XYZ file of C-alpha atoms in Angstrom:
408
model
C 8.083 -39.184 2.175
C 4.647 -38.576 4.613
C 1.752 -39.934 4.218
C 0.239 -36.130 3.903
C 1.752 -35.516 0.634
C -0.425 -35.690 -1.668
C -3.468 -35.701 -0.297
C -6.142 -35.650 -1.878
C -7.903 -33.649 1.130
C -5.678 -30.963 0.912
C -5.579 -30.553 -2.651
C -9.738 -30.499 -2.553
C -9.259 -27.609 0.269
C -6.377 -25.662 -1.247
C -9.398 -25.875 -5.369
C -11.574 -25.133 -2.278
C -9.139 -21.303 -0.968
C -8.829 -20.772 -3.815
C -12.556 -20.944 -5.849
C -14.167 -18.687 -2.484
C -11.314 -16.169 -1.967
C -11.216 -15.422 -6.093
C -15.334 -14.637 -5.509
C -14.588 -12.717 -3.027
C -11.214 -10.407 -4.203
C -13.177 -10.124 -7.603
C -14.642 -7.706 -6.183
C -12.500 -5.709 -6.176
C -11.086 -5.816 -9.093
C -7.800 -3.449 -10.140
C -9.059 -2.772 -13.666
C -13.071 -3.158 -13.368
C -14.388 -2.891 -9.949
C -11.758 -0.941 -7.781
C -11.312 2.015 -10.144
C -14.841 2.692 -10.790
C -15.560 2.668 -6.915
C -12.619 4.975 -5.809
C -14.370 7.450 -8.351
C -17.040 8.229 -7.332
C -15.672 9.142 -4.208
C -12.855 10.750 -5.899
C -11.990 12.800 -9.267
C -7.849 11.810 -9.606
C -6.376 9.466 -11.885
C -3.919 9.305 -9.674
C -5.845 8.122 -6.363
C -7.023 5.766 -8.924
C -3.200 3.634 -8.725
C -2.305 4.604 -5.764
C -5.127 2.458 -4.310
C -5.342 -0.258 -7.418
C -1.523 -0.219 -5.630
C -2.821 -0.437 -2.321
C -4.655 -3.901 -2.243
C -1.664 -5.736 -3.207
C 1.176 -2.981 -1.943
C 0.962 -3.096 1.331
C 2.518 -6.716 1.002
C 6.807 -5.091 0.082
C 9.126 -5.815 2.729
C 6.667 -8.219 4.352
C 8.086 -11.128 2.632
C 11.521 -11.265 4.492
C 10.241 -10.388 7.418
C 7.989 -14.061 6.887
C 10.824 -15.706 6.082
C 13.017 -14.679 8.532
C 10.510 -15.793 10.981
C 9.866 -19.499 10.024
C 12.249 -20.349 8.167
C 13.266 -22.804 11.641
C 9.650 -24.003 11.847
C 8.793 -27.154 10.993
C 5.729 -26.236 10.831
C 3.685 -22.961 9.758
C -0.260 -23.754 9.437
C -1.011 -21.688 13.291
C 1.095 -18.891 12.111
C -1.305 -19.208 8.786
C -4.826 -19.512 10.378
C -4.025 -15.664 12.631
C -3.057 -14.251 8.998
C -6.763 -15.668 7.691
C -8.499 -13.519 10.297
C -6.692 -9.794 9.282
C -8.176 -10.925 5.715
C -11.438 -11.634 6.330
C -11.718 -8.520 9.339
C -10.022 -6.499 7.356
C -11.871 -7.409 4.031
C -15.275 -6.916 6.268
C -14.541 -3.175 7.468
C -14.528 -2.086 4.276
C -17.857 -3.066 3.202
C -18.817 -1.262 6.211
C -17.049 2.147 6.578
C -18.759 2.452 2.373
C -22.724 1.610 4.675
C -22.234 3.827 6.983
C -19.674 6.818 6.040
C -20.528 6.686 2.149
C -23.547 9.071 1.427
C -21.725 11.935 3.480
C -17.981 11.718 4.194
C -17.403 10.706 1.468
C -13.580 11.410 2.118
C -13.966 10.075 5.489
C -14.289 6.621 3.115
C -12.252 6.704 1.158
C -9.744 6.652 3.561
C -10.730 4.085 5.640
C -10.832 2.000 2.371
C -7.400 3.427 1.582
C -7.543 1.261 6.165
C -8.993 -1.809 5.183
C -7.024 -2.465 1.554
C -3.254 -2.257 3.444
C -4.483 -4.242 6.197
C -5.403 -6.891 4.183
C -2.253 -6.271 1.371
C -0.231 -6.635 4.580
C -1.263 -9.278 5.591
C -1.655 -10.858 2.996
C 2.696 -10.569 2.831
C 2.946 -12.961 5.493
C 0.034 -14.881 4.056
C 1.643 -15.207 0.812
C 5.124 -16.910 2.232
C 3.284 -19.027 4.686
C 0.635 -20.808 2.049
C 3.558 -21.128 0.080
C 6.393 -23.137 2.100
C 2.833 -25.128 3.569
C 1.894 -25.839 -0.357
C 5.477 -27.692 -0.660
C 5.479 -29.749 1.710
C 2.010 -30.650 1.265
C 2.657 -31.309 -2.813
C 5.240 -33.195 -5.020
C 6.997 -31.060 -7.571
C 5.020 -32.567 -10.326
C 1.448 -32.569 -8.260
C 1.879 -29.228 -7.773
C 1.414 -28.258 -11.056
C -1.952 -29.886 -11.260
C -3.473 -28.723 -7.715
C -2.588 -24.732 -9.079
C -4.167 -25.413 -11.928
C -7.481 -27.183 -10.802
C -7.096 -24.438 -7.927
C -6.783 -21.088 -11.053
C -9.613 -22.510 -12.722
C -11.773 -22.952 -9.577
C -10.952 -19.515 -8.796
C -11.164 -18.779 -12.272
C -14.999 -19.464 -12.214
C -15.099 -18.033 -8.681
C -14.845 -14.838 -10.559
C -17.117 -15.306 -13.301
C -20.117 -16.226 -10.934
C -18.529 -12.862 -8.927
C -18.515 -10.628 -11.818
C -22.567 -12.150 -12.491
C -23.539 -11.354 -8.892
C -21.278 -7.900 -8.922
C -23.449 -6.355 -11.871
C -26.866 -8.161 -10.926
C -25.896 -5.680 -7.066
C -24.129 -2.910 -8.587
C -27.312 -1.930 -10.954
C -30.023 -3.796 -8.034
C -28.861 -0.674 -5.992
C -27.085 2.919 -6.242
C -23.715 4.185 -5.183
C -21.971 3.756 -2.900
C -23.893 1.882 -0.747
C -23.580 -1.251 -3.676
C -20.194 -0.979 -3.207
C -20.912 -1.524 0.010
C -22.827 -4.499 -0.031
C -20.300 -6.184 -2.231
C -17.696 -6.684 0.271
C -19.399 -7.293 3.012
C -21.060 -10.328 1.883
C -17.880 -11.261 -0.423
C -16.071 -11.185 3.572
C -18.748 -14.436 4.561
C -17.881 -16.158 1.049
C -13.208 -15.907 1.724
C -14.147 -17.155 5.148
C -14.996 -20.109 3.119
C -12.294 -20.581 1.710
C -9.763 -19.781 4.253
C -11.853 -22.087 7.065
C -11.329 -24.947 3.915
C -7.264 -23.701 3.233
C -7.167 -24.886 8.048
C -8.047 -27.970 8.316
C -5.305 -28.710 5.884
C -2.957 -31.759 7.354
C 0.955 -30.295 6.784
C 3.061 -32.264 6.458
C 5.942 -31.490 9.409
C 9.090 -29.876 7.300
C 12.978 -32.130 7.501
C 15.464 -29.745 6.647
C 15.016 -26.604 8.350
C 17.542 -24.298 8.139
C 19.040 -22.427 10.847
C 17.364 -19.033 12.481
C 20.025 -15.649 12.055
C 20.508 -14.011 14.885
C 19.298 -10.815 13.850
C 17.061 -9.799 10.901
C 19.766 -7.717 9.738
C 21.918 -10.824 8.951
C 19.926 -12.805 7.948
C 18.462 -9.720 4.447
C 22.304 -10.017 4.589
C 22.726 -13.321 3.707
C 19.568 -13.448 1.545
C 20.711 -10.684 -0.732
C 24.038 -12.512 -1.771
C 21.984 -16.052 -2.134
C 19.948 -13.759 -4.705
C 23.264 -12.457 -5.887
C 25.133 -15.847 -6.202
C 22.643 -17.184 -7.741
C 21.474 -15.611 -12.234
C 19.064 -18.002 -13.212
C 17.073 -16.921 -8.858
C 17.928 -12.911 -10.290
C 16.464 -13.230 -13.715
C 13.258 -14.519 -12.586
C 13.048 -12.629 -10.285
C 13.603 -9.406 -13.260
C 11.785 -11.445 -15.752
C 8.634 -11.048 -12.978
C 8.630 -7.793 -12.007
C 8.925 -6.293 -15.062
C 5.609 -8.795 -15.219
C 3.819 -6.402 -13.291
C 3.778 -3.638 -16.009
C 0.683 -4.353 -17.324
C -0.398 -2.743 -13.921
C 0.720 0.588 -15.790
C -2.305 0.952 -17.788
C -4.715 -2.041 -16.371
C -6.875 -0.008 -14.146
C -8.095 2.856 -16.243
C -8.961 1.166 -19.447
C -11.993 0.536 -17.705
C -12.060 4.462 -17.034
C -11.520 4.300 -21.104
C -14.385 2.771 -22.023
C -16.549 4.079 -19.280
C -15.551 7.735 -21.291
C -15.671 6.629 -25.112
C -18.565 3.475 -24.891
C -20.871 4.763 -21.544
C -20.835 1.053 -19.816
C -22.906 0.397 -17.880
C -22.618 -1.500 -14.536
C -24.165 -5.018 -16.301
C -21.512 -3.753 -19.279
C -18.875 -4.376 -16.178
C -19.711 -7.263 -14.815
C -19.619 -8.468 -18.843
C -16.109 -7.988 -18.720
C -15.935 -9.495 -15.098
C -16.161 -12.255 -16.204
C -14.864 -12.167 -19.356
C -11.125 -11.581 -18.021
C -12.362 -14.630 -15.334
C -13.329 -16.802 -17.777
C -9.678 -16.314 -19.688
C -8.807 -16.693 -16.131
C -11.099 -21.002 -16.054
C -10.337 -21.559 -19.246
C -6.380 -20.954 -20.219
C -5.969 -22.758 -16.278
C -6.540 -25.771 -18.910
C -3.689 -25.345 -20.859
C -1.182 -24.044 -17.978
C -1.747 -26.907 -15.889
C -0.933 -28.907 -18.910
C 2.066 -27.037 -19.124
C 3.187 -26.967 -16.011
C 2.219 -30.807 -15.779
C 5.048 -31.613 -18.601
C 7.474 -29.750 -15.981
C 7.313 -26.190 -19.163
C 6.751 -23.373 -16.383
C 8.970 -21.025 -18.716
C 7.150 -22.075 -22.232
C 3.799 -20.293 -19.733
C 5.783 -16.815 -18.926
C 6.291 -16.397 -22.247
C 3.313 -16.788 -23.857
C 1.676 -15.635 -21.113
C 3.613 -11.818 -21.092
C 3.325 -11.706 -25.109
C -0.513 -11.792 -24.454
C -0.851 -8.648 -21.726
C 1.987 -7.251 -25.008
C -0.836 -8.036 -27.810
C -3.670 -6.528 -25.111
C -1.752 -3.276 -24.957
C -0.905 -2.015 -28.370
C -4.001 -3.014 -29.327
C -5.991 -1.962 -26.539
C -6.400 1.896 -27.395
C -8.339 0.955 -30.401
C -10.505 -0.814 -29.208
C -13.895 1.196 -29.779
C -16.563 -2.534 -28.357
C -18.135 -3.492 -26.185
C -17.545 -7.577 -27.832
C -13.674 -6.072 -27.432
C -13.088 -4.771 -24.542
C -14.175 -8.071 -23.426
C -11.858 -9.898 -25.682
C -9.147 -7.826 -24.492
C -10.605 -8.769 -20.612
C -10.324 -12.628 -21.992
C -6.887 -12.072 -22.547
C -5.458 -10.187 -19.618
C -7.381 -12.596 -17.253
C -5.231 -15.693 -19.147
C -2.319 -14.271 -18.469
C -2.477 -13.099 -15.935
C -2.814 -16.482 -14.473
C -0.021 -18.023 -16.731
C 2.742 -15.176 -14.972
C 0.712 -16.462 -11.275
C 1.132 -19.754 -12.109
C 4.724 -20.597 -13.517
C 6.540 -18.273 -11.606
C 5.377 -19.794 -8.381
C 5.618 -22.827 -9.594
C 9.561 -22.219 -10.893
C 10.266 -20.236 -7.392
C 9.721 -23.699 -5.584
C 11.760 -26.365 -8.179
C 14.881 -23.683 -7.849
C 14.780 -23.011 -4.176
C 17.132 -25.560 -2.022
C 14.210 -26.916 0.564
C 16.401 -25.295 3.919
C 15.950 -21.904 1.464
C 12.387 -21.983 0.253
C 10.780 -19.791 1.527
C 13.581 -16.918 1.374
C 13.266 -18.254 -2.057
C 9.644 -16.777 -2.093
C 10.712 -14.072 -0.151
C 12.952 -12.491 -2.289
C 10.749 -13.272 -5.446
C 7.496 -12.238 -4.237
C 9.304 -9.259 -1.960
C 10.916 -7.203 -5.332
C 8.892 -8.176 -7.818
C 5.744 -6.403 -5.728
C 7.670 -3.204 -6.205
C 6.030 -3.728 -9.419
C 3.402 -2.614 -8.394
C 3.600 0.469 -8.252
C 3.280 0.371 -11.276
C 0.024 1.402 -10.609
C 0.865 4.836 -9.523
C 3.529 5.666 -12.077
C 0.282 4.770 -14.724
C -1.807 7.334 -12.786
C 0.629 10.176 -13.277
C 0.973 9.429 -15.997
C -2.396 9.724 -17.212
C -2.612 12.724 -16.008
C -0.211 14.623 -17.081
C -0.317 12.725 -20.715
C -3.096 10.121 -21.698
C -4.167 6.584 -22.643
C -2.013 5.918 -25.392
C 1.107 6.936 -23.103
C 0.234 4.054 -20.612
C -0.289 1.409 -23.020
C 2.832 2.690 -24.650
C 4.742 2.603 -21.055
C 3.081 -0.456 -20.053
C 4.479 -2.465 -24.109
C 8.081 -1.604 -23.007
C 7.826 -2.678 -19.648
C 6.685 -6.249 -20.668
C 8.780 -6.322 -23.544
C 11.852 -6.042 -20.429
C 9.985 -9.383 -18.555
C 9.976 -10.890 -22.381
C 13.742 -10.682 -22.289
C 14.356 -12.181 -18.631
C 12.000 -14.322 -18.877
C 14.091 -16.238 -22.211
C 17.012 -16.303 -20.139
C 15.262 -18.569 -17.675
C 17.096 -22.056 -16.689
C 14.343 -24.128 -16.055
C 15.766 -26.480 -13.092
C 18.332 -25.065 -9.868
C 21.720 -24.504 -11.368
């Protein structure tokens, strides 16, 4: 075993990366602040859903391209550093655009926010493949669950801090300047996390796949792998439908705003509640992951989201919404950790980037659920988006039950 496997310094840098990136990205949390920002510049619920999709949807199809180019590389970190730079610049660009153009040119500002969100998520498509490949090399399968649970625990802590700070800034400064300040400050905090992970010691990959002669041939071979591996297929379908909470999540805050007239400080409470759920749940997720119970994590997390969707329409106090956001935060982290660990476990080393890319790429289409939610809300109502969300989440639960926790 290489000396750079399971290094404590790499573990710390991985956790710091998760902490600072979480502090930053919470500023555009698609269930709280981002809907309020988009709603400030446009009253269209469809646009609220579309921008929630843009925050992560730019990654669709990119993962397979990333896997194609790095499948034969023994070292990946130099490419990840370029992705980090692109993410920092695009996040800062959003804040700069809001401050400069937000007061006098709302339509232009909304367009520029969209541009920044697209490039942020587009670069993340490459980053997800590069990051997972490096993590899989730095840590053993047993240690991976440990470091990822710590990463998500401290990411939750960072998000709580971010939620409290966001609530203060939203109250202290008038819109849209307060939105711009949130992005500018958080971009530099994000930079600290990106810098930390840029200094990890990456092990050299011992077994690499031969690069295909063309991307078209690579895609064909990738989907042949998917066709042959039923376990991978069930896992990807479950991961895809687990995104169905996005049908409703970006709009819960808008219903709460109309229903109980929440203030800027209330928004901070809801963000902190969601991130507290993310943080504390990792005490449970980490314990289960260390015992190889990743499937159990997924089943519990999806069940929690179903519970939220079945109850949220009846909530009528800030405390009830806080509990629901707490459960949502816990569930989202559970889904991320469970599926992230399982795909690494079931993937052969030489095809690991391809397996990861297939899961992330196909399940990323689930990010379009937020756009679907916007259309449903426009022609129907909140009850309907919660019902559709719960229905698809039951499908995610069905496919999750068929997953085997080892390679076939």
